[in-house]
Amino acid sequence: MCQFCHQHGEGKKWYLRAENYSEELLADLKRRRYIEDFFRHPEGIASGAERLAALDKTPGLVKNIIRPVLSGRQKSSHFGQVLPIEDVAELLNMTTSVVRLACICRYSKLKTEARYCYGLSMAPGGGKILEILSELDGTFLNGPDTSGFEVLSPKEALAAITRHDDEGLCHTIWTFQTPFIGGICNCDRADCQALNISLNLSTKVMFRAEYSATIDEESCTGCRDCFSVCHFGALEYSRTSAMTKVNTRNCYGCGVCRAACPSGAITLVSRAAIPAAAGLW
């Protein structure tokens, strides 16, 4: 299991512990200020990515020293983990209300609103997370086609995130001053700064999922439809056998490839059951 499961989940999936969503954690002044600053200054995400891109030009020894330090800092402040739609459904069953809002990460890169983020609350009506966000002067959070924040029921949120799953978006869950879990985002490699930083700039800001994909050879037709939704370069095609295979060392276990597979050949298995992937997070 991942590091957070051991530290904040008592050996179980840390994101399925109600304590990590507690409204009481939002009473912490340091955490509240962190959330306020995070949403007030979206340019900080873009500038951070630019600095990491500049780091790529430094000698390998320097990069190898700095990157783990930066990842360690992220784990204590704002760190994510990939999770499949069935785990999204399970954690939404624990929540009372959901606030849908613009993705700050995409806004920092594209300067346009895209409502792919879902703040989670154990309280009705959006709880304290809505209270904090409503006090911010963030005009990007209220786009021209919407009025205010969207407060959804867990059922409505699951329906929306299931549509994102069908679109091939990767579901991720994020902390705001760990272990408090603030929300779910739905990411793609082209627009998501977190995926860009983790994959292209080699600085970890998110864990892999507790799972890895596997393909049933008898069911795979070799159509390669799954390639179009894999953000992690984890799918490989064997022209000899005319079948797709999973590179388990690259797979993040998001499971969105399943929706694209017309033959139902793809399933998820526990990462711990795959020796080559068990220790990769």
XYZ file of N, CA and C in Angstrom:
843
model
N 0.840 -1.190 0.000
C 0.000 0.000 0.000
C 0.882 1.249 0.000
N 0.322 2.371 -0.424
C 1.113 3.586 -0.543
C 1.486 4.145 0.829
N 2.384 5.086 0.823
C 2.891 5.705 2.047
C 1.766 6.315 2.882
N 0.808 6.980 2.244
C -0.278 7.613 2.985
C -1.194 6.586 3.642
N -1.330 5.411 3.022
C -2.163 4.360 3.625
C -1.568 3.927 4.960
N -0.255 3.859 5.023
C 0.411 3.481 6.272
C 0.379 4.624 7.284
N 0.542 5.848 6.809
C 0.611 6.992 7.718
C -0.760 7.499 8.156
N -1.729 7.489 7.221
C -3.009 8.132 7.491
C -4.222 7.218 7.276
N -3.958 5.939 7.039
C -5.068 5.025 6.780
C -5.055 3.776 7.627
N -4.129 3.704 8.600
C -3.997 2.524 9.461
C -3.895 1.246 8.629
N -3.117 1.335 7.546
C -2.887 0.169 6.703
C -3.982 -0.108 5.697
N -4.996 0.735 5.650
C -6.062 0.598 4.657
C -6.016 1.813 3.735
N -6.870 1.859 2.739
C -6.854 2.984 1.800
C -7.130 4.285 2.555
N -6.151 5.157 2.559
C -6.235 6.377 3.356
C -7.372 7.290 2.927
N -7.720 7.241 1.642
C -8.768 8.139 1.139
C -10.172 7.608 1.434
N -10.276 6.457 2.076
C -11.577 5.932 2.488
C -11.780 6.052 3.997
N -10.961 6.843 4.657
C -11.121 7.113 6.087
C -11.844 8.441 6.270
N -12.975 8.408 6.937
C -13.790 9.615 7.130
C -13.017 10.704 7.868
N -12.091 10.320 8.742
C -11.332 11.299 9.516
C -10.549 12.264 8.621
N -10.166 11.814 7.444
C -9.357 12.648 6.553
C -10.180 13.658 5.771
N -11.502 13.631 5.962
C -12.393 14.616 5.339
C -13.052 15.506 6.390
N -12.681 15.326 7.634
C -13.369 15.961 8.754
C -13.419 17.484 8.632
N -14.593 18.037 8.904
C -14.749 19.493 8.935
C -13.868 20.114 10.015
N -13.568 19.353 11.061
C -12.739 19.869 12.139
C -11.330 20.230 11.642
N -10.849 19.513 10.634
C -9.523 19.812 10.101
C -9.483 21.187 9.435
N -10.632 21.664 8.967
C -10.680 22.979 8.327
C -10.698 24.108 9.347
N -10.784 23.759 10.622
C -10.701 24.784 11.662
C -9.254 25.205 11.903
N -8.305 24.419 11.391
C -6.891 24.746 11.523
C -6.576 25.982 10.680
N -6.116 27.026 11.320
C -5.890 28.301 10.636
C -4.838 28.188 9.542
N -3.781 27.414 9.790
C -2.727 27.243 8.793
C -3.285 26.588 7.541
N -4.104 25.574 7.729
C -4.693 24.877 6.577
C -5.646 25.804 5.819
N -6.446 26.544 6.544
C -7.403 27.457 5.896
C -6.665 28.495 5.059
N -5.593 29.036 5.594
C -4.821 30.046 4.849
C -4.162 29.428 3.626
N -3.720 28.185 3.765
C -3.117 27.505 2.615
C -4.141 27.377 1.484
N -5.366 26.964 1.814
C -6.410 26.800 0.802
C -6.731 28.147 0.162
N -6.833 29.179 0.986
C -7.127 30.512 0.455
C -6.037 30.971 -0.513
N -4.776 30.800 -0.123
C -3.666 31.212 -0.984
C -3.612 30.382 -2.263
N -3.922 29.103 -2.156
C -3.885 28.209 -3.313
C -4.841 28.686 -4.395
N -6.053 29.051 -3.991
C -7.050 29.483 -4.976
C -6.916 30.953 -5.357
N -6.339 31.754 -4.487
C -6.155 33.173 -4.817
C -5.045 33.385 -5.836
N -4.082 32.473 -5.872
C -2.894 32.689 -6.696
C -2.648 31.505 -7.622
N -3.510 31.321 -8.631
C -3.326 30.213 -9.570
C -2.026 30.315 -10.355
N -1.493 31.527 -10.449
C -0.245 31.701 -11.193
C 0.914 30.969 -10.520
N 0.769 30.667 -9.241
C 1.828 29.964 -8.524
C 2.080 28.571 -9.073
N 1.027 27.909 -9.539
C 1.176 26.562 -10.099
C 1.959 26.626 -11.396
N 1.600 27.570 -12.253
C 2.288 27.707 -13.539
C 3.754 28.085 -13.345
N 4.032 29.008 -12.414
C 5.413 29.417 -12.196
C 6.231 28.279 -11.600
N 5.577 27.433 -10.767
C 6.271 26.276 -10.222
C 6.669 25.302 -11.312
N 5.771 25.094 -12.274
C 6.075 24.205 -13.396
C 7.207 24.774 -14.246
N 7.221 26.089 -14.409
C 8.287 26.726 -15.184
C 9.646 26.552 -14.502
N 9.666 26.675 -13.168
C 10.925 26.504 -12.439
C 11.428 25.066 -12.550
N 10.500 24.103 -12.525
C 10.894 22.706 -12.661
C 11.416 22.421 -14.066
N 10.819 23.070 -15.064
C 11.324 22.910 -16.432
C 12.751 23.445 -16.532
N 13.027 24.544 -15.823
C 14.386 25.100 -15.813
C 15.347 24.156 -15.088
N 14.813 23.459 -14.062
C 15.649 22.504 -13.320
C 16.154 21.386 -14.225
N 15.369 21.051 -15.252
C 15.758 19.992 -16.186
C 17.079 20.301 -16.896
N 17.443 21.571 -16.953
C 18.653 21.969 -17.663
C 19.894 21.935 -16.768
N 19.683 21.642 -15.471
C 20.813 21.598 -14.542
C 21.457 20.209 -14.570
N 22.664 20.059 -14.033
C 23.329 18.749 -14.018
C 22.506 17.686 -13.291
N 22.674 16.440 -13.692
C 21.903 15.337 -13.138
C 22.007 15.227 -11.636
N 23.191 15.468 -11.075
C 23.381 15.376 -9.634
C 22.492 16.371 -8.904
N 22.396 17.580 -9.436
C 21.561 18.623 -8.824
C 20.093 18.208 -8.876
N 19.662 17.730 -10.025
C 18.271 17.296 -10.168
C 17.944 16.168 -9.202
N 18.855 15.230 -9.066
C 18.608 14.072 -8.209
C 18.519 14.444 -6.739
N 19.128 15.554 -6.355
C 19.061 16.025 -4.978
C 17.787 16.840 -4.742
N 17.467 17.723 -5.690
C 16.377 18.671 -5.484
C 15.001 18.026 -5.640
N 14.836 17.155 -6.624
C 13.511 16.597 -6.894
C 12.904 15.847 -5.708
N 13.643 14.963 -5.031
C 13.053 14.295 -3.861
C 12.667 15.268 -2.744
N 13.439 16.346 -2.589
C 13.116 17.344 -1.572
C 11.792 18.026 -1.898
N 11.622 18.395 -3.171
C 10.381 19.043 -3.597
C 9.185 18.102 -3.437
N 9.371 16.835 -3.787
C 8.288 15.858 -3.634
C 7.916 15.692 -2.165
N 8.913 15.687 -1.292
C 8.649 15.568 0.137
C 7.834 16.732 0.666
N 8.147 17.929 0.192
C 7.375 19.102 0.603
C 5.929 19.015 0.120
N 5.766 18.524 -1.111
C 4.418 18.391 -1.660
C 3.587 17.403 -0.851
N 4.207 16.323 -0.392
C 3.465 15.316 0.371
C 2.871 15.890 1.647
N 3.504 16.898 2.210
C 2.981 17.496 3.440
C 1.980 18.605 3.174
N 1.941 19.099 1.933
C 1.055 20.230 1.644
C -0.063 19.873 0.667
N 0.289 19.525 -0.566
C -0.740 19.302 -1.597
C -0.269 18.166 -2.486
N -0.753 16.971 -2.182
C -0.313 15.782 -2.893
C -1.526 14.974 -3.312
N -1.409 14.263 -4.424
C -2.558 13.532 -4.952
C -2.298 12.058 -5.126
N -3.381 11.340 -5.432
C -3.274 9.927 -5.794
C -4.336 9.610 -6.829
N -3.941 8.793 -7.795
C -4.879 8.308 -8.815
C -5.798 7.278 -8.180
N -7.064 7.289 -8.584
C -7.988 6.259 -8.119
C -9.034 5.978 -9.186
N -9.480 4.732 -9.287
C -10.458 4.360 -10.305
C -11.873 4.755 -9.898
N -12.789 4.661 -10.832
C -14.154 5.136 -10.614
C -14.851 4.399 -9.477
N -14.554 3.111 -9.261
C -15.225 2.392 -8.185
C -14.813 2.898 -6.804
N -13.561 3.351 -6.668
C -13.139 3.947 -5.401
C -13.716 5.350 -5.248
N -13.883 6.063 -6.360
C -14.572 7.356 -6.319
C -15.982 7.164 -5.770
N -16.677 6.147 -6.268
C -18.044 5.866 -5.814
C -18.066 5.550 -4.330
N -17.090 4.779 -3.869
C -17.065 4.392 -2.454
C -16.821 5.591 -1.550
N -15.912 6.481 -1.937
C -15.647 7.629 -1.065
C -16.787 8.647 -1.125
N -17.465 8.748 -2.275
C -18.611 9.663 -2.349
C -19.747 9.197 -1.445
N -19.831 7.899 -1.204
C -20.833 7.371 -0.268
C -20.581 7.853 1.148
N -19.348 8.287 1.434
C -18.999 8.766 2.764
C -19.308 10.244 2.940
N -19.454 10.973 1.837
C -19.627 12.417 1.901
C -21.101 12.787 1.903
N -21.374 14.039 2.295
C -22.750 14.529 2.346
C -23.058 15.458 1.181
N -22.102 16.297 0.822
C -22.311 17.218 -0.291
C -21.004 17.448 -1.023
N -21.133 17.928 -2.264
C -19.983 18.135 -3.140
C -20.106 19.504 -3.795
N -18.996 20.225 -3.879
C -18.972 21.524 -4.545
C -18.169 21.388 -5.830
N -18.835 21.633 -6.952
C -18.137 21.566 -8.235
C -17.610 22.951 -8.586
N -16.335 23.009 -8.988
C -15.729 24.300 -9.274
C -14.670 24.168 -10.359
N -14.180 25.312 -10.784
C -13.176 25.335 -11.841
C -11.883 24.701 -11.363
N -11.208 24.020 -12.269
C -9.914 23.404 -11.976
C -8.845 24.484 -11.960
N -8.281 24.740 -10.777
C -7.277 25.788 -10.634
C -6.022 25.460 -11.438
N -5.742 24.179 -11.565
C -4.563 23.719 -12.297
C -4.688 24.067 -13.785
N -5.832 23.750 -14.349
C -6.047 24.073 -15.766
C -6.111 25.580 -15.981
N -6.722 26.298 -15.013
C -6.802 27.742 -15.163
C -5.414 28.363 -15.204
N -4.497 27.825 -14.385
C -3.139 28.372 -14.349
C -2.435 28.194 -15.679
N -2.831 27.182 -16.439
C -2.164 26.892 -17.705
C -2.909 27.461 -18.904
N -4.247 27.352 -18.887
C -5.039 27.706 -20.060
C -5.746 29.046 -19.942
N -5.802 29.589 -18.721
C -6.494 30.857 -18.455
C -7.967 30.789 -18.868
N -8.570 29.649 -18.664
C -9.996 29.491 -18.940
C -10.597 28.542 -17.930
N -11.878 28.683 -17.664
C -12.529 27.832 -16.673
C -12.868 26.470 -17.254
N -12.609 25.440 -16.466
C -12.982 24.077 -16.821
C -13.390 23.380 -15.535
N -14.654 23.055 -15.388
C -15.172 22.564 -14.103
C -14.987 21.060 -13.954
N -13.770 20.697 -13.605
C -13.440 19.288 -13.418
C -13.091 18.959 -11.965
N -13.183 19.927 -11.065
C -12.830 19.710 -9.667
C -14.064 19.627 -8.788
N -13.986 18.758 -7.769
C -15.119 18.515 -6.884
C -14.637 18.549 -5.435
N -15.002 19.629 -4.724
C -14.677 19.718 -3.312
C -15.610 18.835 -2.504
N -15.069 18.136 -1.523
C -15.841 17.153 -0.768
C -16.117 17.657 0.640
N -17.329 17.362 1.136
C -17.682 17.814 2.476
C -18.532 16.776 3.197
N -18.284 16.655 4.492
C -19.097 15.792 5.330
C -20.324 16.537 5.864
N -20.412 17.831 5.543
C -21.523 18.646 6.009
C -22.462 18.961 4.847
N -23.727 19.253 5.116
C -24.665 19.594 4.037
C -24.358 20.961 3.436
N -24.819 21.167 2.212
C -24.704 22.474 1.579
C -23.307 22.920 1.248
N -22.373 21.987 1.143
C -21.006 22.343 0.786
C -20.068 22.504 1.953
N -20.617 22.659 3.175
C -19.799 22.720 4.377
C -18.795 23.864 4.382
N -17.730 23.707 5.177
C -16.748 24.767 5.354
C -15.919 25.018 4.106
N -15.766 23.984 3.260
C -14.974 24.193 2.046
C -15.659 25.218 1.143
N -16.995 25.175 1.080
C -17.730 26.178 0.306
C -17.634 27.540 0.976
N -17.685 27.542 2.295
C -17.554 28.803 3.037
C -16.235 29.485 2.722
N -15.155 28.721 2.708
C -13.828 29.280 2.426
C -13.755 29.805 0.995
N -14.215 29.002 0.044
C -14.126 29.389 -1.362
C -15.016 30.582 -1.674
N -16.157 30.671 -1.023
C -17.100 31.759 -1.296
C -16.554 33.104 -0.852
N -15.602 33.085 0.066
C -15.029 34.335 0.565
C -13.907 34.865 -0.331
N -13.495 34.076 -1.318
C -12.377 34.466 -2.170
C -12.837 35.333 -3.327
N -11.975 36.221 -3.744
C -12.255 37.032 -4.932
C -11.614 36.334 -6.132
N -12.189 35.192 -6.488
C -11.669 34.435 -7.619
C -12.694 34.414 -8.728
N -12.666 35.397 -9.596
C -13.703 35.510 -10.620
C -13.693 34.328 -11.582
N -12.552 33.648 -11.709
C -12.501 32.503 -12.612
C -13.359 31.352 -12.107
N -13.711 31.378 -10.811
C -14.537 30.315 -10.253
C -16.002 30.460 -10.648
N -16.343 31.571 -11.232
C -17.726 31.804 -11.643
C -17.744 32.187 -13.116
N -17.820 31.198 -13.969
C -17.734 31.423 -15.400
C -18.990 32.055 -15.968
N -18.962 32.443 -17.219
C -20.081 33.154 -17.838
C -21.343 32.312 -17.971
N -21.197 30.992 -17.965
C -22.366 30.142 -18.173
C -22.917 29.546 -16.879
N -22.376 29.955 -15.739
C -22.823 29.418 -14.456
C -23.026 30.560 -13.479
N -23.747 30.291 -12.429
C -24.002 31.295 -11.404
C -23.560 30.726 -10.065
N -22.476 31.268 -9.515
C -22.002 30.789 -8.234
C -21.423 29.387 -8.315
N -21.258 28.787 -7.160
C -20.748 27.420 -7.105
C -21.885 26.430 -7.265
N -21.549 25.261 -7.792
C -22.536 24.201 -7.941
C -22.421 23.242 -6.756
N -23.444 23.179 -5.942
C -23.476 22.230 -4.842
C -24.248 21.003 -5.310
N -23.577 19.858 -5.310
C -24.154 18.622 -5.824
C -24.353 17.613 -4.702
N -25.286 16.711 -4.908
C -25.387 15.559 -4.022
C -24.303 14.570 -4.435
N -23.916 13.652 -3.557
C -22.938 12.635 -3.955
C -23.378 11.855 -5.194
N -24.666 11.601 -5.328
C -25.180 10.876 -6.496
C -24.964 11.680 -7.769
N -25.237 12.979 -7.710
C -25.036 13.837 -8.881
C -23.548 13.945 -9.229
N -22.711 14.018 -8.199
C -21.270 14.101 -8.435
C -20.747 12.827 -9.091
N -21.238 11.673 -8.636
C -20.790 10.409 -9.227
C -21.208 10.325 -10.690
N -22.412 10.785 -11.012
C -22.865 10.760 -12.404
C -21.959 11.631 -13.268
N -21.570 12.796 -12.749
C -20.702 13.699 -13.508
C -19.308 13.099 -13.684
N -18.765 12.507 -12.624
C -17.416 11.938 -12.707
C -17.415 10.679 -13.572
N -18.516 9.951 -13.594
C -18.631 8.802 -14.502
C -18.575 9.255 -15.951
N -19.169 10.410 -16.231
C -19.072 10.963 -17.593
C -17.615 11.318 -17.910
N -16.898 11.857 -16.929
C -15.475 12.138 -17.138
C -14.710 10.849 -17.412
N -15.102 9.772 -16.744
C -14.466 8.474 -16.958
C -14.654 8.031 -18.409
N -15.866 8.203 -18.918
C -16.152 7.841 -20.307
C -15.371 8.718 -21.285
N -15.070 9.957 -20.858
C -14.293 10.873 -21.698
C -12.791 10.554 -21.662
N -12.399 9.651 -20.760
C -10.991 9.283 -20.667
C -10.184 10.125 -19.700
N -10.862 10.832 -18.776
C -10.148 11.631 -17.798
C -9.754 10.773 -16.595
N -8.580 11.025 -16.079
C -8.021 10.267 -14.958
C -8.434 10.921 -13.641
N -9.009 10.140 -12.722
C -9.502 10.672 -11.451
C -8.373 10.706 -10.420
N -8.250 11.832 -9.731
C -7.212 11.984 -8.717
C -7.797 12.651 -7.484
N -7.273 12.298 -6.323
C -7.745 12.878 -5.066
C -6.598 13.631 -4.416
N -6.908 14.791 -3.792
C -5.854 15.717 -3.381
C -5.984 16.176 -1.938
N -4.821 16.343 -1.302
C -4.794 16.878 0.059
C -4.580 18.389 0.033
N -5.020 19.034 1.113
C -4.686 20.426 1.391
C -4.161 20.449 2.820
N -2.841 20.468 2.945
C -2.179 20.245 4.214
C -2.545 18.846 4.709
N -1.826 17.863 4.216
C -2.046 16.457 4.500
C -2.184 16.226 6.012
N -3.186 15.419 6.448
C -3.943 14.430 5.678
C -5.320 14.885 5.207
N -5.663 16.183 5.383
C -7.008 16.603 4.970
C -7.187 16.457 3.468
N -8.249 15.775 3.067
C -8.563 15.570 1.658
C -9.595 16.604 1.235
N -9.221 17.435 0.284
C -10.083 18.530 -0.118
C -10.978 18.229 -1.288
N -10.536 17.342 -2.206
C -11.392 17.124 -3.353
C -10.827 16.168 -4.382
N -11.633 15.985 -5.414
C -11.300 15.119 -6.543
C -11.129 15.987 -7.780
N -10.106 15.680 -8.574
C -9.983 16.309 -9.879
C -10.009 15.231 -10.953
N -10.216 15.648 -12.178
C -10.289 14.722 -13.311
C -9.342 15.256 -14.378
N -8.257 14.524 -14.589
C -7.082 15.074 -15.258
C -6.824 14.463 -16.633
N -6.155 15.231 -17.469
C -5.591 14.691 -18.705
C -4.190 15.265 -18.876
N -3.360 14.541 -19.576
C -1.944 14.888 -19.634
C -1.696 16.199 -20.379
N -2.555 16.519 -21.332
C -2.331 17.720 -22.138
C -2.497 19.001 -21.324
N -3.471 19.020 -20.401
C -3.820 20.254 -19.715
C -3.479 20.271 -18.225
N -3.254 19.111 -17.627
C -3.080 19.027 -16.184
C -1.633 19.312 -15.772
N -1.453 20.325 -14.942
C -0.110 20.660 -14.482
C 0.471 19.551 -13.607
N -0.379 18.884 -12.821
C 0.116 17.831 -11.927
C 0.671 16.654 -12.716
N -0.031 16.255 -13.785
C 0.478 15.178 -14.622
C 1.733 15.623 -15.365
N 1.740 16.855 -15.810
C 2.915 17.387 -16.496
C 4.135 17.353 -15.581
N 3.962 17.801 -14.334
C 5.070 17.846 -13.387
C 5.537 16.432 -13.033
N 4.575 15.518 -12.810
C 4.925 14.158 -12.402
C 5.565 13.352 -13.523
N 5.033 13.494 -14.727
C 5.466 12.638 -15.828
C 6.527 13.278 -16.717
N 6.320 14.531 -17.071
C 7.248 15.185 -17.997
C 8.435 15.837 -17.294
N 8.207 16.308 -16.054
C 9.274 17.003 -15.326
C 9.851 16.152 -14.197
N 9.398 14.909 -14.109
C 9.997 13.897 -13.214
C 10.035 14.302 -11.750
N 9.032 15.059 -11.304
C 8.928 15.428 -9.896
C 7.580 14.948 -9.380
N 7.583 13.991 -8.485
C 6.350 13.336 -8.071
C 5.479 14.258 -7.230
N 4.260 14.476 -7.708
C 3.258 15.182 -6.910
C 1.992 14.345 -6.768
N 2.053 13.092 -7.223
C 0.920 12.193 -7.012
C 1.389 10.736 -7.001
N 0.705 9.945 -6.172
C 0.952 8.514 -6.132
C 0.216 7.821 -7.278
N 0.708 6.641 -7.656
C -0.080 5.754 -8.494
C -1.251 5.222 -7.670
N -2.246 4.638 -8.359
C -3.382 4.024 -7.672
C -2.957 2.738 -6.982
N -3.833 2.216 -6.168
C -3.590 0.946 -5.486
C -3.736 -0.237 -6.444
N -3.914 0.045 -7.717
C -4.192 -0.989 -8.707
C -3.275 -0.846 -9.917
N -3.309 -1.861 -10.755
C -2.680 -1.798 -12.061
C -3.602 -2.513 -13.046
N -3.582 -2.071 -14.296
C -4.432 -2.697 -15.314
C -3.822 -4.011 -15.796
N -4.681 -4.905 -16.224
C -4.246 -6.150 -16.848
C -5.176 -6.452 -18.010
N -4.670 -7.128 -19.033
C -5.452 -7.402 -20.238
C -5.566 -8.910 -20.446
N -6.787 -9.366 -20.619
C -7.036 -10.776 -20.904
C -6.708 -11.050 -22.370
N -5.705 -11.873 -22.608
C -5.234 -12.113 -23.970
C -6.314 -12.750 -24.850
N -7.146 -13.574 -24.289
C -8.180 -14.235 -25.085
C -9.278 -13.272 -25.521
N -9.469 -12.207 -24.737
C -10.526 -11.243 -25.063
C -10.035 -10.080 -25.911
N -8.737 -9.774 -25.852
C -8.189 -8.628 -26.578
C -8.234 -8.882 -28.083
N -8.781 -7.919 -28.821
C -8.865 -8.029 -30.276
C -7.751 -7.265 -30.981
N -6.941 -6.526 -30.203
C -5.861 -5.742 -30.799
C -6.329 -4.476 -31.487
N -7.516 -3.984 -31.125
C -8.071 -2.793 -31.792
C -7.328 -1.511 -31.422
N -6.710 -1.501 -30.259
C -5.937 -0.366 -29.745
C -6.787 0.870 -29.423
N -8.082 0.693 -29.227
C -8.925 1.815 -28.814
C -8.482 2.378 -27.464
N -7.940 1.516 -26.626
C -7.517 1.941 -25.291
C -6.368 2.936 -25.331
N -5.578 2.910 -26.410
C -4.421 3.805 -26.519
C -4.832 5.271 -26.431
N -6.016 5.579 -26.921
C -6.434 6.978 -27.023
C -6.685 7.619 -25.664
N -6.857 6.823 -24.594
C -7.176 7.400 -23.290
C -6.086 7.175 -22.249
N -5.021 6.479 -22.585
C -3.959 6.236 -21.605
C -3.047 7.458 -21.529
N -2.960 8.055 -20.331
C -2.148 9.259 -20.134
C -0.721 8.933 -19.725
N -0.425 7.643 -19.506
C 0.818 7.290 -18.851
C 1.775 6.462 -19.714
N 1.438 6.250 -20.977
C 2.296 5.463 -21.845
C 2.443 4.033 -21.372
N 1.355 3.494 -20.806
C 1.423 2.166 -20.192
C 0.943 1.049 -21.115
N 0.494 1.386 -22.304
C -0.034 0.368 -23.215
C 0.922 0.177 -24.390
N 1.157 -1.080 -24.714
C 2.075 -1.425 -25.800
C 1.397 -2.444 -26.713
N 1.673 -2.324 -27.994
C 1.041 -3.221 -28.968
C 2.065 -4.180 -29.554
N 1.746 -5.465 -29.492
C 2.600 -6.491 -30.090
C 2.068 -6.818 -31.483
N 2.813 -6.420 -32.486
C 2.370 -6.710 -33.845
C 2.438 -8.213 -34.136
N 3.327 -8.910 -33.458
C 3.454 -10.346 -33.669
C 2.213 -11.099 -33.219
N 1.747 -10.760 -32.005
C 0.560 -11.440 -31.479
C -0.728 -10.680 -31.770
N -0.598 -9.460 -32.317
C -1.746 -8.598 -32.616
C -2.584 -8.354 -31.365
N -1.894 -8.114 -30.242
C -2.578 -7.849 -28.979
C -1.909 -6.692 -28.243
N -2.705 -6.047 -27.413
C -2.193 -4.973 -26.565
C -1.755 -5.554 -25.228
N -0.665 -5.015 -24.700
C -0.161 -5.452 -23.406
C 0.021 -4.236 -22.507
N 0.039 -4.482 -21.181
C 0.227 -3.408 -20.206
C 1.669 -3.410 -19.710
N 2.299 -2.254 -19.802
C 3.601 -2.068 -19.172
C 3.321 -1.670 -17.724
N 3.398 -2.633 -16.820
C 2.983 -2.399 -15.437
C 3.875 -1.390 -14.718
N 5.068 -1.175 -15.215
C 5.945 -0.192 -14.582
C 5.500 1.241 -14.888
N 4.747 1.403 -15.969
C 4.238 2.731 -16.328
C 2.795 2.941 -15.892
N 2.067 1.871 -15.657
C 0.628 1.982 -15.376
C 0.365 2.633 -14.016
N -0.540 3.618 -14.016
C -0.930 4.294 -12.780
C -2.230 3.733 -12.210
N -2.863 2.782 -12.904
C -4.047 2.120 -12.372
C -5.306 2.957 -12.346
N -5.422 3.941 -13.241
C -6.613 4.798 -13.238
C -7.857 4.060 -13.732
N -7.667 3.096 -14.623
C -8.784 2.281 -15.089
C -9.632 2.880 -16.187
N -9.296 4.075 -16.677
C -10.152 4.680 -17.699
C -10.056 3.936 -19.030
N -8.997 3.164 -19.215
C -8.858 2.380 -20.445
C -9.974 1.341 -20.568
N -10.558 0.957 -19.443
C -11.624 -0.049 -19.474
C -12.838 0.433 -20.262
N -13.175 1.714 -20.088
C -14.343 2.258 -20.771
C -14.139 2.310 -22.278
N -12.877 2.390 -22.711
C -12.594 2.482 -24.147
C -12.480 1.121 -24.816
N -12.407 0.048 -24.020
C -12.206 -1.290 -24.580
C -13.535 -1.917 -24.989
N -13.789 -2.127 -26.294
C -15.080 -2.653 -26.737
C -15.299 -4.121 -26.384
N -14.227 -4.837 -26.077
C -14.372 -6.268 -25.779
C -14.313 -6.582 -24.290
N -14.162 -5.545 -23.462
C -14.119 -5.759 -22.020
C -12.922 -6.573 -21.570
N -11.801 -6.422 -22.277
C -10.621 -7.240 -21.990
C -9.780 -6.708 -20.839
N -10.036 -5.468 -20.406
C -9.178 -4.830 -19.408
C -9.844 -4.835 -18.036
N -9.092 -5.233 -17.038
C -9.550 -5.182 -15.648
C -8.440 -4.579 -14.786
N -8.790 -4.260 -13.554
C -7.806 -3.784 -12.596
C -7.544 -4.860 -11.554
N -6.297 -4.992 -11.163
C -5.918 -5.913 -10.092
C -5.110 -5.138 -9.067
N -4.999 -5.680 -7.879
C -4.224 -5.027 -6.830
C -2.777 -4.867 -7.260
N -2.231 -3.683 -7.044
C -0.825 -3.423 -7.380
C 0.083 -4.377 -6.605
N -0.302 -4.726 -5.408
C 0.515 -5.610 -4.580
C 0.671 -6.987 -5.182
N -0.265 -7.376 -6.074
C -0.224 -8.717 -6.669
C 0.712 -8.797 -7.870
N 1.286 -7.655 -8.272
C 2.168 -7.626 -9.438
C 3.574 -7.290 -8.974
N 4.471 -8.239 -8.910
C 5.816 -8.016 -8.359
C 6.532 -6.812 -8.980
N 6.417 -6.649 -10.282
C 7.148 -5.570 -10.961
C 6.600 -4.185 -10.613
N 5.361 -4.136 -10.121
C 4.723 -2.853 -9.854
C 4.436 -2.620 -8.374
N 4.586 -3.631 -7.555
C 4.154 -3.564 -6.155
C 4.798 -2.440 -5.377
N 6.045 -2.123 -5.680
C 6.745 -1.078 -4.929
C 6.805 0.261 -5.614
N 6.077 0.388 -6.728
C 6.108 1.633 -7.498
C 4.909 2.503 -7.131
N 5.204 3.687 -6.646
C 4.120 4.605 -6.281
C 4.330 5.986 -6.912
